[in-house]
Amino acid sequence: MATTTLAQTEVENGQRAQPTKYVYFFGGGKADGNGKMKDELGGKGAGLAEMTNAGLPVPPGFTIQTEACREYMRHGAVSAQVGRQMEEALAHLEKLQGQKLGAGENPLLVSVRSGAKFSMPGMMDTILNLGLNDQSVEALAKRSNNPRFAYDSYRRLIQMFGSVVLEIPKSAFEEVFDAKKKQKKVKLDTGLDAKALQEVIAEYKKVVKKHAKRDFPQDSHEQLIMSRDAVFRSWQNDRAKHYRRINNIDDMLGTAVNVQAMVYGNLGDTSGTGVGFTRNPATGTKEFYGEFLLNAQGEDVVSGVRTPVPILELEKIMPDVYNQLREITTRLEKHYKDLQDFEFTIQEGKLYMLQTRNGKRTGLAAVRVALQMVDEGLITKEEAIFRVDPNQLYDFLVPRLDEKKTKVEVLATGLPASPGAAVGQIVFTADEAVEAAGHGSKKNSVILVRGETTPEDIHGMEVAAGILTSRGGMTSHAAVVTRGMGKCCVAGAGDIEVNEKAREMRVKGQVFKPGDWISLDGTTGRVIKGKLSTLDAKPDDPELMKFMSWAEPFRKLGVRANADIPRDAIQARAFGAEGIGLCRTEHMFFAEDRLPHVRTMIMARDEKERRAALKKLLPMQRSDFIGVFRAMDGFPVTIRTLDPPLHEFLPRREDLMVEIAVLEATKPKSPKLKALRSLLRRVEELHEVNPMLGHRGCRLGITYPEITEMQARAIFEAAVAVAKDGVKVKPEVMIPLVATLNETVNQSAIVHRVAQEVFKEKEKTVDYLVGTMIELPRAALVADEIAKEAQFFSFGTNDLTQTTFGFSRDDVNKILPTYLAEGILKQDPFAVLDREGVGQLVRMGTERGRKTRPDLKVGICGEHGGEPSSVEFCHQIGLNYVSCSPFRVLTARLAAAQAAASDKLKVEGGRTK
Ligand code: PEP
Ligand code: MG
């Protein structure tokens, strides 16, 4: 069989394929590539090319494109072509600079950095000062007139090259360095002088020889080739793989390698380095904002060893450089049409731009900058809508920590369960919280710290400024309740040991007692030592209003709130909720004055006793419903019949056992003992192994129909009373946790019967609906059946996620961190709707329900209702509304508007990251 080579085929076909261009040069005012070539050049390489083409002073260099990395992955080496093109580019660079790599009196030194299409901060490797060897280090010492700087740069190169390229453990170098500091009796790295650093270099070389069985390469070209390949290899290191899994980045993309002439900001007082923003990233104010240090390297600015100087000072010290920097960064902002975050270095009076990218900013700044840029004609109103991440709108609704004034010591990081900031003194029980919080003019700020919260803590949660728990996830009691209250909560901070009995919390070897101050950041999950100041919330900020008025006309999804009490309903309306999508009536039972009646109802031996207790609860529920209906003033209010397992209303079995044992030993004749024994018996009867799958939801109303009856009566009596006052009411009664049509029929029959009874008694009728929650896979599967009875659906995606995955909502935190770390799950499915599985059930349930009842109104009321990606999904599958806690209403409104606007404008998720 004849074999044909590629070259022969091309000749036969009469055409010559272009050889692959692996290496793209940038420098001297022009670049081979441009900003659009992120696939080939990576984000960094594309940015360097774009800045070079724009005529900005960028240290010159070249980018070896991602195809070379893919080649390296396939064959374990790059082709000869890559090597040849790299040498050509290096020769070009040497010519442009008038220097030789690692040779001569003024040696060229370069950095070698990774740069993938999507930013993967810190995941891959970098080598700086490449080109230094025993000769060039002396030349650098002489030319810079700073031997210490030269030797320090050299020892850094050996260290970086050793660990990255030769894979020598970092600790081997650290041991040498630490020993030298000890020997010289200095604390900081900067305390070692040139001579000491020369000694370190000699010992580092021995480390290389010992571990790598070879000498540190003195040939700069060899250094470069080995470093390039090491960066390609670093694409496959565990950190990078892990990061890609979490962020859904394709493993086959590969990284580019950027080789760039080094510039130094530490060559004396005409050199320096700094970072800045074109507008203030905290407030959005249009001002030049940043910091710099004279005679310093980049890491000195961020490490906190020296205090950087405000960038405006640069105007006095180097006015020409300052003006050039202003002019360049203004140009960059116009070019990228967004706030820029830039890095620069001044080497002996000459300015170099090292990086520019769209800057991260607070929610307040994001809104303000978006408005400004529309005013300035840089972007359109439609583009502006996408410049704010919906989650960032929290910033307007909750206080924030002011981190400028105090040093921040983070004790632990838990789940950002409910956003905002809270600063207060620690308490360990709800009663303690009430006592310490005080009232009237003598109010104190307290943080309730618990292993986890239970419904019995509600009075303490109510008065606390913030809640911290060491266990529990994003849908734990603490998380759900605080989000409803708009109160800051950090949940599941596993590093913190809470001992409620000893009234102490231990973390990082420190012990905290009641009265000690801590600060919580519920937006990031940080627990901070001490008393930070806070900045006020701005829910009615006029700029926010203006921004929302641009976004809102696009929105198709309705946005309702999950609110249980009149106060939350009023709050929700203020944030723009168009009704209540979930009123959890059991939350109304948890109030301190109601719990005894609920307990009597549960303890009742027969229906008569139970009805007597329910009668006491009826007026309380009715008055709450009246408040909620009034607050919603004509908007629909979805009220769910009682859901939680009954034992949740009773004391803990273990506590009762202890109490009984103590009384038996000390006061065996006490009448309390008898009562406690009977309580324990009932608690044991109600005890369930799997309460989440147990006696709850509609099962409760089916086994004790009088509960549903009482609730329906409270709802309709309230509705009629409010309607008689001329306020429009639209009650929607919702039956939870159904799996079958028969359950739905059973419960809705009770509701309809009671409605008619009340209308007859009160001689007034109101329109109402009876619907179901779809929170079990079976319900989604037989949704066409259930829709024969149900007049609306609301997906309870908390339970639906629980039952679809088979993960317990309350215990998932034991598993989830590992699942996320291993990339088995990309996101917490209780926070971000799992589109593939749970989402499929939501889509299917909606379609099947509407087959039976084409105008079926469908919403979602799990925690996902306020999470932007889940809201987008709900829009895409044609739900009517989402419902979320009041403090997420704004976020849901913007997310829904963005989802609809991107349909219309064909914008591809253009949010500012
Ligand atoms: C749900 O399951 O999604 C829901 C809203 O109900 P709950 O969280 O009260 O179980
Ligand atoms: Mg539920």
Coordinates of N, CA, C and O and ligand atoms in Angstrom, one line a residue, residues 640 643 696 773 775 799 809, ligand 2:
R640 N -50.3 28.5 52.5 CA -50.2 27.0 52.5 C -50.7 26.5 53.9 O -50.5 27.0 54.9
D643 N -47.6 22.6 57.5 CA -46.6 21.6 56.9 C -45.7 20.8 57.8 O -45.5 19.7 57.6
R696 N -46.1 15.0 57.7 CA -46.1 16.4 57.5 C -46.9 16.7 56.2 O -47.4 15.8 55.6
M773 N -48.9 22.3 46.0 CA -47.4 22.4 45.8 C -47.0 21.1 45.1 O -47.5 20.0 45.4
E775 N -43.9 19.1 45.0 CA -42.6 19.0 45.7 C -42.1 17.5 45.8 O -41.2 17.3 46.6
D799 N -38.1 20.9 48.7 CA -38.5 19.5 48.9 C -38.2 18.7 47.6 O -37.8 17.5 47.7
R809 N -32.4 17.6 53.4 CA -32.1 19.1 53.4 C -31.3 19.5 54.6 O -30.4 20.4 54.5
Ligands
MG2 MG -41.7 22.0 51.1

